[in-house]
Short mmCIF file of C-alpha atoms in Angstrom, two decimals:
data_model
loop_
_atom_site.label_atom_id
_atom_site.label_comp_id
_atom_site.label_asym_id
_atom_site.label_seq_id
_atom_site.Cartn_x
_atom_site.Cartn_y
_atom_site.Cartn_z
CA MET I 1 170.81 90.39 138.86
CA ASP I 2 169.24 90.71 135.38
CA LEU I 3 169.42 93.96 133.40
CA ASP I 4 165.81 94.99 134.13
CA LYS I 5 166.41 94.68 137.88
CA GLN I 6 169.67 96.60 137.62
CA LEU I 7 167.95 99.44 135.77
CA LYS I 8 165.07 99.51 138.25
CA LYS I 9 167.54 99.73 141.12
CA ARG I 10 169.37 102.58 139.38
CA VAL I 11 166.10 104.43 138.90
CA ASN I 12 165.06 104.00 142.55
CA ASP I 13 168.49 105.17 143.68
CA GLU I 14 168.18 108.23 141.42
CA ILE I 15 164.78 109.11 142.93
CA LYS I 16 166.04 108.76 146.50
CA GLY I 17 169.29 110.60 145.82
CA ASN I 18 167.57 113.65 144.33
CA LYS I 19 164.40 113.78 146.46
CA ASN I 20 165.51 116.73 148.61
CA LYS I 21 166.80 118.68 145.62
CA VAL I 22 163.59 118.19 143.62
CA GLU I 23 161.29 119.12 146.51
CA LYS I 24 163.10 122.43 147.11
CA ASP I 25 162.04 123.79 143.73
CA PRO I 26 159.55 126.66 144.19
CA PHE I 27 158.11 125.82 140.76
CA ARG I 28 157.29 122.25 141.73
CA LEU I 29 153.61 121.91 140.85
CA HIS I 30 150.86 121.26 143.38
CA TYR I 31 148.21 119.31 141.44
CA HIS I 32 149.80 118.27 138.15
CA ILE I 33 151.50 114.96 137.40
CA MET I 34 155.30 115.37 137.31
CA PRO I 35 158.27 112.99 137.28
CA PRO I 36 159.82 112.26 140.69
CA VAL I 37 163.14 113.12 139.02
CA GLY I 38 164.40 113.64 135.47
CA LEU I 39 162.43 114.34 132.30
CA LEU I 40 158.82 113.42 131.57
CA ASN I 41 157.16 113.54 128.16
CA ASP I 42 154.33 111.69 126.35
CA PRO I 43 151.47 110.14 128.33
CA ASN I 44 151.26 106.41 127.58
CA GLY I 45 148.92 103.51 128.33
CA PHE I 46 146.16 105.69 129.83
CA ILE I 47 143.40 103.30 130.91
CA TRP I 48 140.66 102.67 133.48
CA TRP I 49 141.34 99.09 134.61
CA LYS I 50 139.94 97.12 137.54
CA GLY I 51 138.81 100.15 139.52
CA GLN I 52 141.82 102.39 138.87
CA TYR I 53 143.17 104.82 136.34
CA HIS I 54 146.64 103.89 135.13
CA LEU I 55 148.76 106.50 133.43
CA PHE I 56 152.20 105.56 132.15
CA TYR I 57 154.61 108.12 130.76
CA GLN I 58 157.81 108.51 128.79
CA TRP I 59 160.60 109.01 131.33
CA MET I 60 164.31 109.74 131.37
CA PRO I 61 165.08 109.41 135.10
CA PHE I 62 168.83 110.05 134.93
CA LYS I 63 168.88 113.57 133.46
CA THR I 64 166.65 116.42 132.28
CA GLY I 65 167.41 115.62 128.64
CA HIS I 66 166.24 112.95 126.26
CA GLY I 67 167.73 109.50 125.84
CA ALA I 68 166.71 105.83 126.04
CA LYS I 69 163.23 106.25 127.52
CA PHE I 70 161.61 104.20 130.28
CA TRP I 71 157.90 103.90 131.09
CA GLY I 72 157.08 105.51 134.42
CA HIS I 73 153.72 104.71 136.01
CA TYR I 74 151.09 106.49 138.11
CA SER I 75 147.79 105.07 139.37
CA SER I 76 144.71 106.79 140.79
CA THR I 77 141.13 106.09 141.79
CA ASP I 78 139.92 109.68 141.42
CA LEU I 79 142.10 111.56 138.85
CA ILE I 80 143.38 113.77 141.69
CA HIS I 81 145.49 111.68 144.05
CA TRP I 82 148.14 109.77 142.11
CA LYS I 83 150.49 107.08 143.41
CA HIS I 84 153.86 106.65 141.74
CA GLU I 85 154.21 102.94 141.03
CA GLU I 86 157.18 100.74 140.29
CA LEU I 87 158.92 101.30 136.98
CA ALA I 88 156.86 99.59 134.27
CA LEU I 89 159.23 99.21 131.29
CA ALA I 90 162.98 99.61 130.89
CA PRO I 91 165.03 99.73 127.65
CA SER I 92 166.81 96.48 128.43
CA ASP I 93 166.31 94.20 125.41
CA TRP I 94 167.65 94.10 121.85
CA TYR I 95 164.33 95.34 120.43
CA ASP I 96 163.99 98.40 122.72
CA LYS I 97 167.57 99.10 123.85
CA ASN I 98 167.43 102.75 122.72
CA GLY I 99 164.04 103.47 124.23
CA CYS I 100 160.65 102.07 125.17
CA TYR I 101 158.74 104.61 123.11
CA SER I 102 155.08 105.58 123.39
CA GLY I 103 152.10 103.25 123.25
CA SER I 104 148.84 102.23 124.86
CA ALA I 105 147.14 99.77 127.21
CA ILE I 106 144.20 97.41 126.88
CA ASP I 107 142.51 94.68 128.91
CA PHE I 108 142.75 91.26 127.25
CA GLU I 109 141.53 88.11 129.02
CA GLY I 110 141.67 89.91 132.37
CA LYS I 111 145.31 90.96 132.03
CA LEU I 112 146.70 94.40 131.33
CA HIS I 113 148.52 94.49 128.00
CA LEU I 114 150.90 97.30 127.04
CA LEU I 115 151.72 97.85 123.37
CA TYR I 116 154.67 100.13 122.74
CA THR I 117 157.38 100.97 120.24
CA GLY I 118 160.86 99.57 120.72
CA ASN I 119 163.50 101.95 119.39
CA VAL I 120 166.88 100.67 118.19
CA LYS I 121 169.75 102.67 116.70
CA ASP I 122 173.14 101.58 115.43
CA GLU I 123 176.42 103.47 115.86
CA SER I 124 175.70 105.54 112.74
CA GLY I 125 172.28 106.61 114.03
CA ASN I 126 170.29 104.36 111.68
CA ARG I 127 166.95 103.51 113.26
CA GLU I 128 165.00 100.27 113.57
CA THR I 129 161.52 100.16 115.05
CA TYR I 130 159.49 97.33 116.57
CA GLN I 131 155.96 97.26 117.97
CA CYS I 132 156.19 95.31 121.23
CA LEU I 133 153.98 93.75 123.88
CA ALA I 134 154.23 93.50 127.67
CA VAL I 135 151.68 91.79 129.94
CA SER I 136 150.72 92.09 133.62
CA GLU I 137 148.29 90.25 135.86
CA ASN I 138 148.32 92.90 138.61
CA GLY I 139 148.85 96.09 136.58
CA ILE I 140 152.20 96.75 138.28
CA ASN I 141 154.72 94.10 137.23
CA PHE I 142 155.05 93.55 133.48
CA GLU I 143 156.57 90.70 131.50
CA LYS I 144 157.89 91.66 128.09
CA LYS I 145 156.78 89.42 125.23
CA GLY I 146 158.92 91.09 122.57
CA PRO I 147 158.00 92.33 119.08
CA ILE I 148 154.59 91.49 117.66
CA LEU I 149 154.80 93.58 114.49
CA ASN I 150 157.67 94.40 112.17
CA LEU I 151 157.88 97.43 109.93
CA PRO I 152 155.74 97.23 106.75
CA SER I 153 157.53 98.12 103.52
CA GLN I 154 155.49 101.29 102.86
CA TYR I 155 156.98 103.19 105.79
CA THR I 156 160.27 104.56 107.05
CA ALA I 157 161.54 103.59 110.50
CA HIS I 158 159.64 106.62 111.87
CA PHE I 159 156.78 104.31 112.77
CA ARG I 160 155.61 104.40 116.36
CA ASP I 161 153.08 105.04 119.15
CA PRO I 162 150.53 102.18 118.78
CA LYS I 163 147.04 102.89 120.17
CA VAL I 164 144.79 99.82 120.49
CA TRP I 165 141.06 99.40 121.05
CA GLU I 166 138.37 96.74 120.71
CA GLN I 167 135.43 97.20 118.33
CA ASP I 168 132.96 94.80 116.68
CA ASP I 169 134.64 91.72 118.18
CA LYS I 170 138.07 92.66 116.79
CA TYR I 171 141.09 94.60 117.93
CA PHE I 172 142.30 97.59 115.97
CA MET I 173 145.54 99.52 116.23
CA VAL I 174 146.57 102.89 114.79
CA ILE I 175 150.25 103.76 114.48
CA GLY I 176 151.89 107.10 113.72
CA ALA I 177 153.92 106.82 110.55
CA GLN I 178 155.99 108.34 107.80
CA THR I 179 155.70 106.98 104.27
CA LYS I 180 158.69 106.30 102.03
CA GLU I 181 157.68 109.54 100.27
CA LEU I 182 158.18 111.36 103.61
CA LYS I 183 154.48 112.06 104.16
CA GLY I 184 152.84 111.87 107.58
CA ALA I 185 150.28 109.08 107.92
CA VAL I 186 148.19 107.00 110.31
CA ALA I 187 148.48 103.26 109.66
CA LEU I 188 145.70 100.84 110.65
CA PHE I 189 146.03 97.21 111.75
CA SER I 190 143.54 94.57 112.93
CA SER I 191 143.87 91.45 115.08
CA ASN I 192 141.90 88.77 116.89
CA ASN I 193 144.43 88.16 119.66
CA LEU I 194 146.80 91.19 120.05
CA THR I 195 149.77 89.19 118.73
CA ASP I 196 148.93 88.52 115.05
CA TRP I 197 148.25 91.74 113.14
CA THR I 198 147.08 92.51 109.62
CA HIS I 199 148.00 95.79 107.93
CA GLU I 200 144.76 97.32 106.68
CA GLY I 201 146.38 100.34 105.04
CA MET I 202 146.49 104.05 105.83
CA ILE I 203 143.38 105.78 107.15
CA ALA I 204 144.71 109.36 107.19
CA GLY I 205 147.48 111.26 105.43
CA GLY I 206 150.02 109.40 103.38
CA GLY I 207 149.85 111.88 100.52
CA GLU I 208 146.12 111.41 99.99
CA GLY I 209 142.84 113.11 100.93
CA LYS I 210 142.41 116.15 103.15
CA LEU I 211 145.78 115.57 104.85
CA LYS I 212 147.84 114.81 101.75
CA ASN I 213 150.33 117.64 102.24
CA PHE I 214 150.09 117.88 105.99
CA GLY I 215 153.58 117.39 107.34
CA TYR I 216 156.27 114.72 107.22
CA MET I 217 155.30 112.66 110.30
CA PHE I 218 152.19 111.93 112.35
CA GLU I 219 152.78 110.97 116.01
CA CYS I 220 150.59 109.62 118.81
CA PRO I 221 147.35 108.75 116.96
CA ASP I 222 144.20 107.92 118.95
CA LEU I 223 140.91 106.93 117.27
CA PHE I 224 137.73 106.74 119.35
CA HIS I 225 133.96 107.14 119.24
CA LEU I 226 132.48 110.28 120.80
CA ASN I 227 128.89 111.59 120.70
CA GLY I 228 128.01 109.71 117.52
CA HIS I 229 131.25 110.55 115.69
CA ASP I 230 134.67 108.96 115.29
CA VAL I 231 137.49 111.28 116.32
CA LEU I 232 141.11 110.83 115.27
CA ILE I 233 143.60 112.71 117.42
CA PHE I 234 147.21 112.93 116.28
CA SER I 235 150.28 115.17 116.42
CA PRO I 236 151.56 116.17 112.98
CA GLN I 237 155.11 117.39 112.46
CA GLY I 238 156.24 119.71 109.69
CA ILE I 239 153.24 122.06 109.46
CA GLU I 240 154.06 125.65 108.60
CA ALA I 241 152.47 128.46 110.62
CA CYS I 242 149.45 130.07 108.98
CA GLU I 243 148.36 133.34 110.63
CA MET I 244 147.02 132.29 114.06
CA LYS I 245 147.27 128.56 113.35
CA TYR I 246 150.16 126.12 113.85
CA ASN I 247 152.50 128.48 115.68
CA ASN I 248 154.23 125.86 117.82
CA VAL I 249 157.15 123.76 116.60
CA TYR I 250 154.76 120.79 116.34
CA GLN I 251 150.98 120.64 116.63
CA SER I 252 148.30 118.46 118.21
CA GLY I 253 144.79 118.25 116.88
CA TYR I 254 142.00 116.13 115.48
CA VAL I 255 139.74 115.31 112.57
CA ILE I 256 136.12 114.17 112.95
CA GLY I 257 134.63 111.50 110.70
CA LYS I 258 133.27 107.98 110.43
CA PHE I 259 135.24 104.75 110.87
CA ASP I 260 133.92 101.77 108.90
CA SER I 261 135.34 98.85 110.89
CA LYS I 262 134.16 96.26 108.37
CA ASN I 263 136.00 97.79 105.43
CA CYS I 264 138.69 99.53 107.52
CA VAL I 265 138.01 102.93 105.99
CA TYR I 266 137.94 106.28 107.77
CA THR I 267 136.37 109.34 106.14
CA HIS I 268 136.96 112.63 107.90
CA GLY I 269 136.85 116.41 107.80
CA ASP I 270 139.48 119.09 108.22
CA PHE I 271 142.16 119.25 110.91
CA GLU I 272 141.53 121.39 114.00
CA GLU I 273 144.02 122.20 116.75
CA LEU I 274 143.11 120.86 120.18
CA ASP I 275 144.84 123.57 122.15
CA ARG I 276 145.89 127.08 121.09
CA GLY I 277 148.57 127.62 123.74
CA PHE I 278 152.33 127.13 123.90
CA ASP I 279 152.64 123.77 125.68
CA PHE I 280 150.41 120.90 124.60
CA TYR I 281 151.46 117.72 122.79
CA ALA I 282 150.94 113.96 122.41
CA PRO I 283 147.46 113.82 123.99
CA GLN I 284 146.06 110.40 124.86
CA THR I 285 142.53 109.47 125.91
CA THR I 286 140.71 106.70 127.71
CA ILE I 287 137.10 105.85 128.41
CA ASP I 288 136.28 105.34 132.08
CA ASN I 289 133.66 103.34 133.95
CA ASP I 290 131.15 106.20 133.56
CA GLY I 291 131.56 106.25 129.79
CA ARG I 292 133.44 109.55 129.78
CA ARG I 293 136.24 110.20 127.31
CA ILE I 294 139.13 111.63 129.37
CA LEU I 295 142.21 113.29 127.83
CA ILE I 296 145.63 114.01 129.32
CA ALA I 297 148.47 115.63 127.34
CA TRP I 298 152.12 116.47 127.83
CA MET I 299 152.46 120.12 128.85
CA SER I 300 155.29 120.87 126.47
CA VAL I 301 156.26 120.48 122.81
CA PRO I 302 159.25 118.56 121.41
CA ASP I 303 162.41 120.39 120.36
CA GLN I 304 161.94 123.37 122.65
CA ASN I 305 164.83 124.93 124.59
CA GLU I 306 164.32 122.45 127.40
CA GLN I 307 167.46 123.21 129.37
CA ASP I 308 166.31 126.83 129.72
CA HIS I 309 163.50 125.80 132.06
CA PRO I 310 164.45 126.84 135.61
CA THR I 311 163.29 123.48 136.99
CA THR I 312 166.30 121.72 135.44
CA GLU I 313 168.44 123.22 138.22
CA TYR I 314 166.36 121.08 140.58
CA LYS I 315 166.78 117.87 138.53
CA TRP I 316 163.32 117.58 136.98
CA LEU I 317 161.47 118.78 133.88
CA HIS I 318 157.92 118.82 132.44
CA ASN I 319 154.48 117.70 133.56
CA MET I 320 151.06 116.62 132.32
CA THR I 321 147.96 118.74 131.82
CA ILE I 322 145.01 118.36 134.14
CA PRO I 323 142.60 115.61 133.00
CA ARG I 324 139.94 116.93 130.63
CA GLU I 325 136.52 115.58 129.65
CA LEU I 326 135.80 115.60 125.93
CA SER I 327 132.56 116.19 124.06
CA ILE I 328 131.48 117.30 120.60
CA VAL I 329 129.45 120.49 120.32
CA GLU I 330 128.45 121.94 116.96
CA GLY I 331 130.87 119.73 115.11
CA ARG I 332 133.96 120.52 117.20
CA VAL I 333 135.68 118.82 120.12
CA ARG I 334 135.35 120.62 123.44
CA GLN I 335 137.56 120.14 126.48
CA LYS I 336 136.45 120.85 130.03
CA PRO I 337 138.30 120.18 133.30
CA ALA I 338 137.37 116.78 134.73
CA ILE I 339 134.62 117.21 137.31
CA GLU I 340 136.77 115.47 139.96
CA LEU I 341 139.00 118.56 140.08
CA LYS I 342 136.26 120.28 142.09
CA GLU I 343 137.53 118.23 145.04
CA LEU I 344 140.64 120.41 145.05
CA ARG I 345 138.63 123.54 145.81
CA GLN I 346 138.87 125.42 149.10
CA ASN I 347 138.47 129.02 150.37
CA PHE I 348 135.68 130.04 148.03
CA SER I 349 134.89 133.67 147.23
CA GLU I 350 132.86 135.47 144.57
CA GLY I 351 132.16 138.95 143.34
CA TYR I 352 131.29 141.29 140.51
CA VAL I 353 133.69 143.52 138.61
CA LYS I 354 132.84 146.64 136.60
CA LEU I 355 135.51 148.45 134.63
CA ASP I 356 135.39 151.72 132.73
CA LYS I 357 138.61 152.43 130.83
CA GLU I 358 140.65 151.47 133.88
CA SER I 359 142.90 148.87 135.44
CA LYS I 360 142.52 147.36 138.89
CA ALA I 361 144.51 144.91 140.98
CA ILE I 362 141.95 142.39 142.23
CA ASN I 363 142.76 140.25 145.24
CA PHE I 364 140.79 137.29 143.91
CA SER I 365 142.47 134.90 146.30
CA GLU I 366 145.65 134.55 148.29
CA GLY I 367 148.04 131.80 147.33
CA GLU I 368 149.77 130.62 144.19
CA THR I 369 147.36 127.90 143.03
CA LEU I 370 143.77 128.69 142.16
CA GLU I 371 140.79 128.14 139.92
CA LEU I 372 139.18 131.33 138.64
CA GLN I 373 135.84 131.29 136.87
CA LEU I 374 134.61 134.37 134.96
CA ASP I 375 130.97 134.31 133.78
CA ASP I 376 128.53 136.70 132.12
CA VAL I 377 131.45 138.52 130.54
CA ASP I 378 130.09 141.62 128.81
CA ILE I 379 132.46 143.59 126.57
CA PRO I 380 130.34 145.79 124.27
CA ASN I 381 133.42 147.52 122.88
CA GLY I 382 137.16 147.64 123.34
CA MET I 383 139.39 145.08 125.04
CA LEU I 384 139.51 143.15 128.32
CA GLU I 385 142.90 142.31 129.82
CA LEU I 386 143.92 140.02 132.69
CA THR I 387 147.53 140.11 133.85
CA LEU I 388 148.39 136.98 135.84
CA TYR I 389 151.20 137.12 138.39
CA GLY I 390 153.07 139.73 136.37
CA ASN I 391 154.29 137.21 133.82
CA ALA I 392 151.30 136.27 131.67
CA ARG I 393 148.35 138.04 130.06
CA LEU I 394 144.98 137.03 128.67
CA LEU I 395 143.30 139.51 126.33
CA TYR I 396 140.09 139.65 124.34
CA SER I 397 139.50 142.26 121.65
CA ASN I 398 135.83 142.76 120.90
CA GLU I 399 136.69 144.80 117.80
CA HIS I 400 138.77 142.01 116.24
CA SER I 401 137.03 139.02 117.93
CA VAL I 402 140.47 137.70 118.94
CA PHE I 403 141.51 135.98 122.16
CA THR I 404 145.21 136.14 123.06
CA MET I 405 147.48 134.40 125.56
CA GLU I 406 150.85 136.09 126.21
CA ARG I 407 153.86 135.25 128.36
CA LYS I 408 157.38 136.44 128.92
CA SER I 409 159.70 133.89 127.37
CA TYR I 410 161.66 131.97 129.97
CA VAL I 411 164.51 131.86 127.42
CA ASP I 412 165.10 135.55 126.65
CA GLY I 413 162.28 137.54 128.31
CA THR I 414 160.64 138.60 125.05
CA ILE I 415 156.85 138.63 124.80
CA GLU I 416 155.38 135.71 122.88
CA LYS I 417 151.73 135.10 122.08
CA ARG I 418 149.20 132.57 120.83
CA GLN I 419 145.77 133.55 119.48
CA CYS I 420 142.48 132.39 118.03
CA LYS I 421 139.30 133.89 116.65
CA LEU I 422 136.11 133.87 118.76
CA ASP I 423 132.59 134.90 117.87
CA LYS I 424 132.22 136.29 121.37
CA LEU I 425 133.76 135.87 124.82
CA HIS I 426 131.25 135.00 127.54
CA SER I 427 133.20 132.86 130.05
CA LEU I 428 136.70 131.86 131.14
CA THR I 429 137.87 129.03 133.41
CA ILE I 430 141.48 129.50 134.50
CA PHE I 431 143.59 126.97 136.41
CA ILE I 432 146.82 128.40 137.82
CA ASP I 433 149.48 126.22 139.41
CA THR I 434 152.91 127.35 140.61
CA SER I 435 154.29 127.31 137.05
CA SER I 436 151.41 126.49 134.71
CA ILE I 437 148.24 128.06 133.36
CA GLU I 438 145.36 126.26 131.62
CA VAL I 439 142.53 128.37 130.20
CA PHE I 440 139.18 127.08 128.97
CA VAL I 441 137.30 129.62 126.88
CA ASN I 442 133.49 129.61 126.58
CA ASP I 443 132.92 126.27 128.35
CA GLY I 444 135.73 124.56 126.47
CA GLU I 445 135.13 125.96 123.01
CA GLU I 446 138.87 126.71 122.98
CA SER I 447 141.71 125.94 125.37
CA PHE I 448 145.12 127.52 125.94
CA THR I 449 147.89 125.78 127.89
CA MET I 450 151.33 126.99 128.95
CA ARG I 451 154.16 126.79 131.44
CA PHE I 452 155.20 130.11 132.97
CA TYR I 453 157.56 131.16 135.73
CA PRO I 454 156.25 134.12 137.75
CA TYR I 455 158.33 136.28 140.05
CA LYS I 456 158.48 135.04 143.62
CA ASN I 457 156.72 138.04 145.18
CA ASP I 458 154.15 138.72 142.43
CA LYS I 459 150.92 136.80 142.91
CA VAL I 460 148.56 139.60 141.89
CA ILE I 461 145.90 139.42 139.17
CA GLN I 462 145.30 142.74 137.44
CA VAL I 463 142.21 143.36 135.29
CA GLY I 464 141.75 146.23 132.88
CA SER I 465 139.63 147.42 129.97
CA THR I 466 139.84 150.04 127.25
CA GLU I 467 136.07 150.63 127.41
CA LYS I 468 133.26 149.64 129.75
CA CYS I 469 133.04 145.95 130.61
CA GLN I 470 131.81 143.74 133.44
CA PHE I 471 131.82 140.16 134.66
CA LYS I 472 131.08 138.08 137.73
CA TYR I 473 133.65 135.74 139.19
CA GLN I 474 134.08 132.76 141.45
CA VAL I 475 137.48 131.74 142.79
CA TRP I 476 138.91 128.88 144.84
CA ASN I 477 142.35 128.10 146.19
CA LEU I 478 143.35 124.58 145.20
CA LYS I 479 144.79 121.94 147.49
CA LYS I 480 148.29 120.61 147.14
CA VAL I 481 148.25 116.90 146.32
CA PHE I 482 151.83 116.41 145.01
#
């Protein structure tokens, strides 16, 4: 039995051996992608291909910590019901023995091609990095082709996460990088065949332009066309907090500009965060058969206190966000829940709430998973507060034009918060799962994402205001699909 088959057997045995333990976890999510066992992180290879969405992911199946990563694999026809497929990639060769790191997928000559980073470390911890290719005819079983790109001299071995697309009869690839001067950068390559690549230089960061002093490493770049603009998404590391901005360990965001494919030049504006919450990293997008740009991100951030999550007791850790449709409105990227998520809705109710310097417990809906939509929010003065399941709060201060998400830390119980400025609050869309909350403010003008762990017997939503305020609401319970 070759090494790949041995590893696949070990993974399948691990899934079967821990199935009962994992499924007993009360915080196991109902409609979010999770690993069947072990640790999940970055989304990889997200693509619409031959009538299906394919979403691969970084996976450590043998523990709830990091290590030599595999590529797990889900497929779906509707972004709601996901099938866990056979293991796609295993760290079984000299060029990826310490991890099949993040990458992307593309159709080439009718076959599904995965491009990923092979991670290699010696006994002293010195790193080597290779950009590698794997090919499949059926989208399930992949044959590794090995390295297709070695490390250019301008960069350190922190050089990873290739994202590939086709444009103007050529293939382009962006890679997250660190220069020899320890500056974060996005490197650009071009090819005619996915195997022979030309380094076209750096298109963002690298000690130049608007991002010249913007951290020591850029991860998970993704460059795409959206509503007449070219958007570069990436995850910079080493950004210091600045008031309400950049308060996570690492950030995820975007710049908007114009990509000149002929001259391989990208001009862009300032960096904006994609999500203002606690748990959002390494987003990846695809374009589907309807021409929509769909985003999915990892609902966590690297280097957190991962073993403090209560799910580790049940042999699993982390999940993805819900899929989100992207658009550009008034020069900024907006995220809205994918329309397919409406298929999860059941047990509809609606109403109207008026508050006058008071707090009320509102029985919006029974159950632990729901979608809550607040519209026509009117807060002439003072502050509106929503307390969710006793363990999270959403607040808007009209006086300071500030929206706040709070939670009790699952590490030490202290209150932690994330915030942003708003001109005005007029609507909220809130998705609550057993241990996650995703909030879309003003039709996706801002989003806030977090994991949270509510008390078992507290599924109440409390609303309150310091002055008069009012809003109408619609609420649905959401089906369990995992």
